[in-house]
């Protein structure tokens, strides 16, 4: 650890010509430094190809992302001594109400998506392998869940088996919805429609939104990629579903704007897919029982939030 810090510190001097002093470790891959005036800097170990992502966003004049300092080779990412990393100014943050921060994050994600649109025709040849992989994963997951529930059914009822059996119906509701959404998405792909690919953040956490003098910025875009905005929105919703926010208004009407059912259907498919993957089956029955309760509550909230909109928006043939 100390040896790695020393290597990073030496690389900073060499590539940025800034004699910085190491202060502390923030996380596994991020560190805090300061210069001789006590100005603080944030250093993060990052894949070297992150530089191309920053350059791509810069070429689109996207200004709601904080860019790292350029090194002496005019690169955002420095690769030296077995490490690749970037440096940016460190900004202390004030506590902001989570509901407010979540809505601000969604606005910045929408801005990022809208500024990076690339229209492409969906290719069934390219889409099929990934979708078949997801389908196989879901089938296997539901088969494991079904076998587990059957094993619980033959046992005597107790405080752990009751919530598992009582909430399984909601898991089956999610399965039925997933099958319906999958058919719609497949039909859309077969129709060879054009869709809007965008740069997605891919880790839309509240921690990855900074407010600097009243202006919001996205950070930690290293995992970002070209994809469909529904993925960012699904991850955003899953992380923040417990907040007191009108998601039907915020996501369905404000983001999807009732104008294209594919993105909305794909969003809902991803939400349920992520929820089903979160179910824990453990030898410790209390953990499994709590997992069933948590996921079932999320599934019920999903249907209460998005089902009516589904009737209004999704009009593709489900056959």
Short mmCIF file of C-alpha atoms in Angstrom, two decimals:
data_model
loop_
_atom_site.label_atom_id
_atom_site.label_comp_id
_atom_site.label_asym_id
_atom_site.label_seq_id
_atom_site.Cartn_x
_atom_site.Cartn_y
_atom_site.Cartn_z
CA UNK A 1 0.00 0.00 0.00
CA UNK A 2 2.68 2.51 1.06
CA UNK A 3 4.81 1.55 -1.93
CA UNK A 4 1.86 2.14 -4.29
CA UNK A 5 1.17 5.56 -2.73
CA UNK A 6 4.82 6.46 -3.23
CA UNK A 7 4.64 5.47 -6.91
CA UNK A 8 1.51 7.54 -7.43
CA UNK A 9 3.01 10.54 -5.67
CA UNK A 10 6.19 10.37 -7.77
CA UNK A 11 4.09 10.11 -10.95
CA UNK A 12 2.16 13.24 -9.97
CA UNK A 13 5.37 15.23 -9.71
CA UNK A 14 6.65 13.85 -13.02
CA UNK A 15 3.48 14.20 -15.11
CA UNK A 16 1.73 17.17 -13.54
CA UNK A 17 4.68 19.07 -12.13
CA UNK A 18 2.76 19.56 -8.92
CA UNK A 19 4.55 18.61 -5.70
CA UNK A 20 1.51 17.22 -3.87
CA UNK A 21 1.41 15.81 -0.36
CA UNK A 22 -0.55 12.62 0.32
CA UNK A 23 -3.29 13.13 2.93
CA UNK A 24 -5.51 10.08 3.14
CA UNK A 25 -7.19 7.18 1.40
CA UNK A 26 -10.85 7.88 0.55
CA UNK A 27 -11.77 4.51 -0.90
CA UNK A 28 -10.06 1.46 -2.42
CA UNK A 29 -9.04 3.37 -5.55
CA UNK A 30 -9.23 7.03 -4.57
CA UNK A 31 -6.95 9.27 -2.53
CA UNK A 32 -6.79 12.82 -1.24
CA UNK A 33 -3.77 15.08 -1.81
CA UNK A 34 -2.97 18.72 -1.16
CA UNK A 35 -0.51 21.22 -2.53
CA UNK A 36 1.66 23.74 -0.68
CA UNK A 37 -1.26 26.18 -0.47
CA UNK A 38 -3.45 23.47 1.12
CA UNK A 39 -5.62 23.23 -1.96
CA UNK A 40 -6.94 19.66 -2.11
CA UNK A 41 -6.92 17.29 -5.07
CA UNK A 42 -8.72 14.04 -5.75
CA UNK A 43 -6.71 11.18 -7.29
CA UNK A 44 -8.47 8.10 -8.61
CA UNK A 45 -6.99 4.93 -10.05
CA UNK A 46 -8.86 4.38 -13.32
CA UNK A 47 -8.60 2.25 -16.48
CA UNK A 48 -6.41 3.90 -19.10
CA UNK A 49 -9.20 3.78 -21.70
CA UNK A 50 -11.17 6.23 -19.54
CA UNK A 51 -9.20 8.94 -21.33
CA UNK A 52 -11.07 8.17 -24.56
CA UNK A 53 -14.38 8.53 -22.77
CA UNK A 54 -13.48 11.98 -21.44
CA UNK A 55 -12.28 13.01 -24.89
CA UNK A 56 -15.49 11.76 -26.47
CA UNK A 57 -17.63 13.78 -24.05
CA UNK A 58 -15.41 16.81 -24.54
CA UNK A 59 -15.83 16.55 -28.33
CA UNK A 60 -19.60 16.80 -27.81
CA UNK A 61 -19.16 19.92 -25.65
CA UNK A 62 -20.78 18.15 -22.71
CA UNK A 63 -20.28 20.52 -19.82
CA UNK A 64 -22.01 18.80 -16.91
CA UNK A 65 -19.11 16.39 -16.33
CA UNK A 66 -16.05 17.28 -14.27
CA UNK A 67 -12.96 16.60 -16.38
CA UNK A 68 -9.61 15.65 -14.84
CA UNK A 69 -6.52 17.81 -15.14
CA UNK A 70 -4.52 17.20 -18.30
CA UNK A 71 -1.04 15.86 -17.72
CA UNK A 72 2.07 17.15 -19.54
CA UNK A 73 1.31 14.75 -22.42
CA UNK A 74 -2.12 16.36 -22.81
CA UNK A 75 -3.87 13.22 -21.58
CA UNK A 76 -6.63 12.95 -19.01
CA UNK A 77 -5.33 9.62 -17.72
CA UNK A 78 -1.73 9.05 -16.66
CA UNK A 79 -0.20 5.60 -17.00
CA UNK A 80 2.99 5.07 -15.05
CA UNK A 81 4.62 2.48 -12.79
CA UNK A 82 1.86 -0.06 -13.31
CA UNK A 83 -0.89 2.42 -12.42
CA UNK A 84 -3.28 4.50 -14.46
CA UNK A 85 -5.01 7.38 -12.71
CA UNK A 86 -6.41 10.86 -13.04
CA UNK A 87 -6.36 13.98 -10.87
CA UNK A 88 -9.05 16.59 -10.41
CA UNK A 89 -9.81 19.30 -7.91
CA UNK A 90 -11.45 18.08 -4.72
CA UNK A 91 -14.81 19.65 -3.88
CA UNK A 92 -16.25 19.39 -0.41
CA UNK A 93 -20.00 18.80 -0.47
CA UNK A 94 -22.79 20.03 1.76
CA UNK A 95 -25.58 17.72 2.85
CA UNK A 96 -28.50 17.97 0.43
CA UNK A 97 -31.93 16.40 0.89
CA UNK A 98 -31.78 13.07 -0.95
CA UNK A 99 -35.03 13.65 -2.81
CA UNK A 100 -33.67 16.93 -4.17
CA UNK A 101 -30.32 15.39 -5.07
CA UNK A 102 -32.02 12.46 -6.83
CA UNK A 103 -34.09 14.77 -9.00
CA UNK A 104 -30.99 16.83 -9.82
CA UNK A 105 -29.12 13.65 -10.74
CA UNK A 106 -31.92 12.60 -13.10
CA UNK A 107 -31.81 16.02 -14.79
CA UNK A 108 -28.06 15.74 -15.37
CA UNK A 109 -28.38 12.18 -16.69
CA UNK A 110 -31.06 13.34 -19.13
CA UNK A 111 -28.82 16.19 -20.27
CA UNK A 112 -25.92 13.76 -20.78
CA UNK A 113 -28.15 11.40 -22.77
CA UNK A 114 -29.71 14.11 -24.93
CA UNK A 115 -26.31 15.60 -25.82
CA UNK A 116 -24.82 12.29 -26.95
CA UNK A 117 -27.53 10.75 -29.13
CA UNK A 118 -26.45 8.39 -31.89
CA UNK A 119 -29.31 6.90 -33.92
CA UNK A 120 -28.76 3.31 -34.93
CA UNK A 121 -30.89 0.51 -36.29
CA UNK A 122 -31.29 -2.31 -33.81
CA UNK A 123 -29.55 -5.41 -35.14
CA UNK A 124 -31.26 -8.68 -34.28
CA UNK A 125 -27.98 -10.48 -35.06
CA UNK A 126 -26.11 -8.46 -32.45
CA UNK A 127 -28.97 -8.16 -29.94
CA UNK A 128 -30.03 -11.81 -29.93
CA UNK A 129 -26.96 -13.32 -28.15
CA UNK A 130 -27.15 -10.83 -25.26
CA UNK A 131 -30.90 -11.19 -24.91
CA UNK A 132 -30.67 -14.98 -25.05
CA UNK A 133 -28.07 -14.81 -22.30
CA UNK A 134 -30.39 -12.71 -20.13
CA UNK A 135 -33.32 -15.03 -20.87
CA UNK A 136 -31.29 -18.08 -19.92
CA UNK A 137 -30.16 -16.35 -16.73
CA UNK A 138 -33.74 -15.46 -15.79
CA UNK A 139 -35.05 -18.95 -16.58
CA UNK A 140 -32.36 -20.47 -14.41
CA UNK A 141 -33.08 -17.95 -11.64
CA UNK A 142 -36.80 -18.65 -11.61
CA UNK A 143 -36.18 -22.40 -11.70
CA UNK A 144 -33.94 -22.11 -8.61
CA UNK A 145 -36.57 -19.99 -6.87
CA UNK A 146 -39.35 -22.45 -7.73
CA UNK A 147 -37.38 -25.44 -6.45
CA UNK A 148 -36.51 -23.56 -3.29
CA UNK A 149 -40.14 -22.60 -2.61
CA UNK A 150 -41.23 -26.20 -3.17
CA UNK A 151 -38.70 -27.34 -0.57
CA UNK A 152 -40.07 -24.78 1.87
CA UNK A 153 -43.67 -25.88 1.22
CA UNK A 154 -43.05 -29.39 2.56
CA UNK A 155 -41.69 -28.03 5.83
CA UNK A 156 -43.75 -27.01 8.83
CA UNK A 157 -44.78 -23.36 8.75
CA UNK A 158 -42.59 -21.06 10.83
CA UNK A 159 -41.69 -17.38 11.10
CA UNK A 160 -39.23 -17.71 8.21
CA UNK A 161 -41.17 -19.90 5.78
CA UNK A 162 -44.38 -17.84 6.04
CA UNK A 163 -42.95 -14.64 4.46
CA UNK A 164 -41.25 -16.72 1.76
CA UNK A 165 -44.46 -18.52 0.77
CA UNK A 166 -46.63 -15.43 1.30
CA UNK A 167 -44.52 -13.24 -0.99
CA UNK A 168 -43.74 -15.74 -3.74
CA UNK A 169 -46.88 -14.70 -5.64
CA UNK A 170 -45.31 -11.28 -6.28
CA UNK A 171 -42.19 -12.92 -7.68
CA UNK A 172 -44.47 -14.85 -10.08
CA UNK A 173 -46.18 -11.58 -11.03
CA UNK A 174 -42.75 -10.19 -11.92
CA UNK A 175 -42.02 -13.29 -14.01
CA UNK A 176 -45.25 -12.85 -15.99
CA UNK A 177 -44.48 -9.18 -16.58
CA UNK A 178 -40.94 -9.98 -17.71
CA UNK A 179 -42.21 -12.49 -20.27
CA UNK A 180 -44.67 -9.92 -21.64
CA UNK A 181 -42.02 -7.19 -21.85
CA UNK A 182 -39.53 -9.55 -23.43
CA UNK A 183 -41.98 -10.35 -26.24
CA UNK A 184 -42.48 -6.66 -26.95
CA UNK A 185 -38.77 -5.94 -27.02
CA UNK A 186 -38.12 -8.88 -29.35
CA UNK A 187 -40.88 -7.67 -31.69
CA UNK A 188 -39.31 -4.22 -31.71
CA UNK A 189 -35.91 -5.67 -32.59
CA UNK A 190 -37.40 -7.82 -35.35
CA UNK A 191 -39.01 -4.72 -36.84
CA UNK A 192 -35.48 -3.27 -37.27
CA UNK A 193 -36.51 0.05 -35.79
CA UNK A 194 -33.97 2.80 -35.18
CA UNK A 195 -33.23 3.65 -31.57
CA UNK A 196 -31.25 6.36 -29.86
CA UNK A 197 -27.98 5.14 -28.40
CA UNK A 198 -26.40 7.54 -25.94
CA UNK A 199 -23.48 7.79 -23.55
CA UNK A 200 -24.74 6.25 -20.32
CA UNK A 201 -23.09 6.92 -16.98
CA UNK A 202 -23.66 3.31 -15.90
CA UNK A 203 -23.21 4.09 -12.19
CA UNK A 204 -25.83 6.78 -11.51
CA UNK A 205 -25.33 7.02 -7.76
CA UNK A 206 -26.16 10.09 -5.68
CA UNK A 207 -22.49 10.08 -4.68
CA UNK A 208 -21.59 10.72 -8.31
CA UNK A 209 -23.32 14.09 -8.43
CA UNK A 210 -21.44 17.13 -7.15
CA UNK A 211 -22.83 20.60 -6.60
CA UNK A 212 -20.26 23.35 -7.13
CA UNK A 213 -21.42 26.88 -6.43
CA UNK A 214 -25.00 25.96 -7.27
CA UNK A 215 -24.20 24.04 -10.47
CA UNK A 216 -24.52 20.25 -10.68
CA UNK A 217 -21.89 18.02 -12.27
CA UNK A 218 -21.51 14.29 -12.89
CA UNK A 219 -18.34 12.49 -11.82
CA UNK A 220 -16.94 8.93 -12.01
CA UNK A 221 -17.83 8.24 -15.62
CA UNK A 222 -15.11 5.61 -16.08
CA UNK A 223 -17.67 2.80 -16.34
CA UNK A 224 -19.69 4.80 -18.86
CA UNK A 225 -20.39 3.40 -22.31
CA UNK A 226 -22.55 3.78 -25.39
CA UNK A 227 -25.90 2.16 -24.71
CA UNK A 228 -29.60 2.77 -24.26
CA UNK A 229 -30.65 5.36 -21.66
CA UNK A 230 -33.11 2.90 -20.09
CA UNK A 231 -30.19 1.21 -18.31
CA UNK A 232 -29.15 4.40 -16.49
CA UNK A 233 -32.77 5.08 -15.57
CA UNK A 234 -33.35 1.55 -14.27
CA UNK A 235 -30.23 1.70 -12.09
CA UNK A 236 -31.22 5.17 -10.90
CA UNK A 237 -34.70 3.96 -9.94
CA UNK A 238 -33.47 0.81 -8.15
CA UNK A 239 -31.05 2.80 -6.01
CA UNK A 240 -33.55 5.50 -5.10
CA UNK A 241 -36.91 3.71 -5.08
CA UNK A 242 -37.38 4.26 -1.33
CA UNK A 243 -37.25 8.05 -1.65
CA UNK A 244 -40.46 10.07 -1.52
CA UNK A 245 -40.52 10.93 -5.22
CA UNK A 246 -43.33 10.75 -7.78
CA UNK A 247 -41.54 8.39 -10.16
CA UNK A 248 -44.47 8.09 -12.50
CA UNK A 249 -44.34 11.83 -13.10
CA UNK A 250 -40.56 12.11 -12.99
CA UNK A 251 -39.61 9.12 -15.16
CA UNK A 252 -42.66 8.17 -17.21
CA UNK A 253 -43.92 11.62 -18.16
CA UNK A 254 -40.86 13.86 -17.82
CA UNK A 255 -38.20 11.53 -19.27
CA UNK A 256 -40.01 9.09 -21.54
CA UNK A 257 -42.66 11.71 -22.36
CA UNK A 258 -45.16 9.03 -23.40
CA UNK A 259 -43.72 9.10 -26.93
CA UNK A 260 -41.87 5.80 -27.44
CA UNK A 261 -42.84 2.62 -25.69
CA UNK A 262 -39.61 0.73 -26.47
CA UNK A 263 -37.47 2.75 -24.02
CA UNK A 264 -40.15 2.51 -21.35
CA UNK A 265 -40.65 -1.22 -21.86
CA UNK A 266 -36.89 -1.80 -21.77
CA UNK A 267 -36.62 0.30 -18.61
CA UNK A 268 -39.29 -1.78 -16.87
CA UNK A 269 -37.72 -5.03 -18.07
CA UNK A 270 -34.36 -3.97 -16.60
CA UNK A 271 -35.92 -2.89 -13.30
CA UNK A 272 -37.54 -6.29 -12.78
CA UNK A 273 -34.46 -8.12 -14.04
CA UNK A 274 -32.27 -6.33 -11.47
CA UNK A 275 -34.80 -6.96 -8.68
CA UNK A 276 -35.01 -10.69 -9.38
CA UNK A 277 -31.22 -10.91 -9.36
CA UNK A 278 -31.22 -9.32 -5.88
CA UNK A 279 -33.10 -12.24 -4.28
CA UNK A 280 -30.79 -14.05 -1.87
CA UNK A 281 -31.18 -17.77 -1.19
CA UNK A 282 -29.17 -18.67 1.86
CA UNK A 283 -28.84 -21.54 4.29
CA UNK A 284 -29.78 -18.92 6.86
CA UNK A 285 -33.54 -18.82 6.37
CA UNK A 286 -33.97 -15.43 8.00
CA UNK A 287 -31.78 -13.89 5.30
CA UNK A 288 -33.82 -15.49 2.53
CA UNK A 289 -37.09 -14.47 4.20
CA UNK A 290 -35.96 -10.85 4.47
CA UNK A 291 -34.78 -10.90 0.86
CA UNK A 292 -38.18 -12.17 -0.33
CA UNK A 293 -39.92 -9.46 1.68
CA UNK A 294 -37.65 -6.68 0.36
CA UNK A 295 -37.85 -7.71 -3.30
CA UNK A 296 -41.59 -8.39 -3.10
CA UNK A 297 -42.17 -4.92 -1.66
CA UNK A 298 -40.13 -3.48 -4.54
CA UNK A 299 -42.15 -5.51 -7.07
CA UNK A 300 -45.43 -4.28 -5.55
CA UNK A 301 -44.18 -0.70 -5.70
CA UNK A 302 -43.16 -1.27 -9.32
CA UNK A 303 -46.69 -2.34 -10.27
CA UNK A 304 -48.28 0.49 -8.30
CA UNK A 305 -45.99 3.00 -9.99
CA UNK A 306 -45.77 1.78 -13.57
CA UNK A 307 -48.63 -0.57 -14.41
CA UNK A 308 -51.25 2.06 -15.34
CA UNK A 309 -48.69 3.83 -17.50
CA UNK A 310 -48.00 0.50 -19.16
CA UNK A 311 -51.63 0.36 -20.31
CA UNK A 312 -51.42 3.84 -21.73
CA UNK A 313 -48.00 3.73 -23.32
CA UNK A 314 -47.22 0.18 -24.41
CA UNK A 315 -49.46 -0.66 -27.34
CA UNK A 316 -47.35 -3.12 -29.29
CA UNK A 317 -48.81 -6.51 -30.13
CA UNK A 318 -47.96 -8.82 -27.24
CA UNK A 319 -48.58 -11.98 -29.25
#
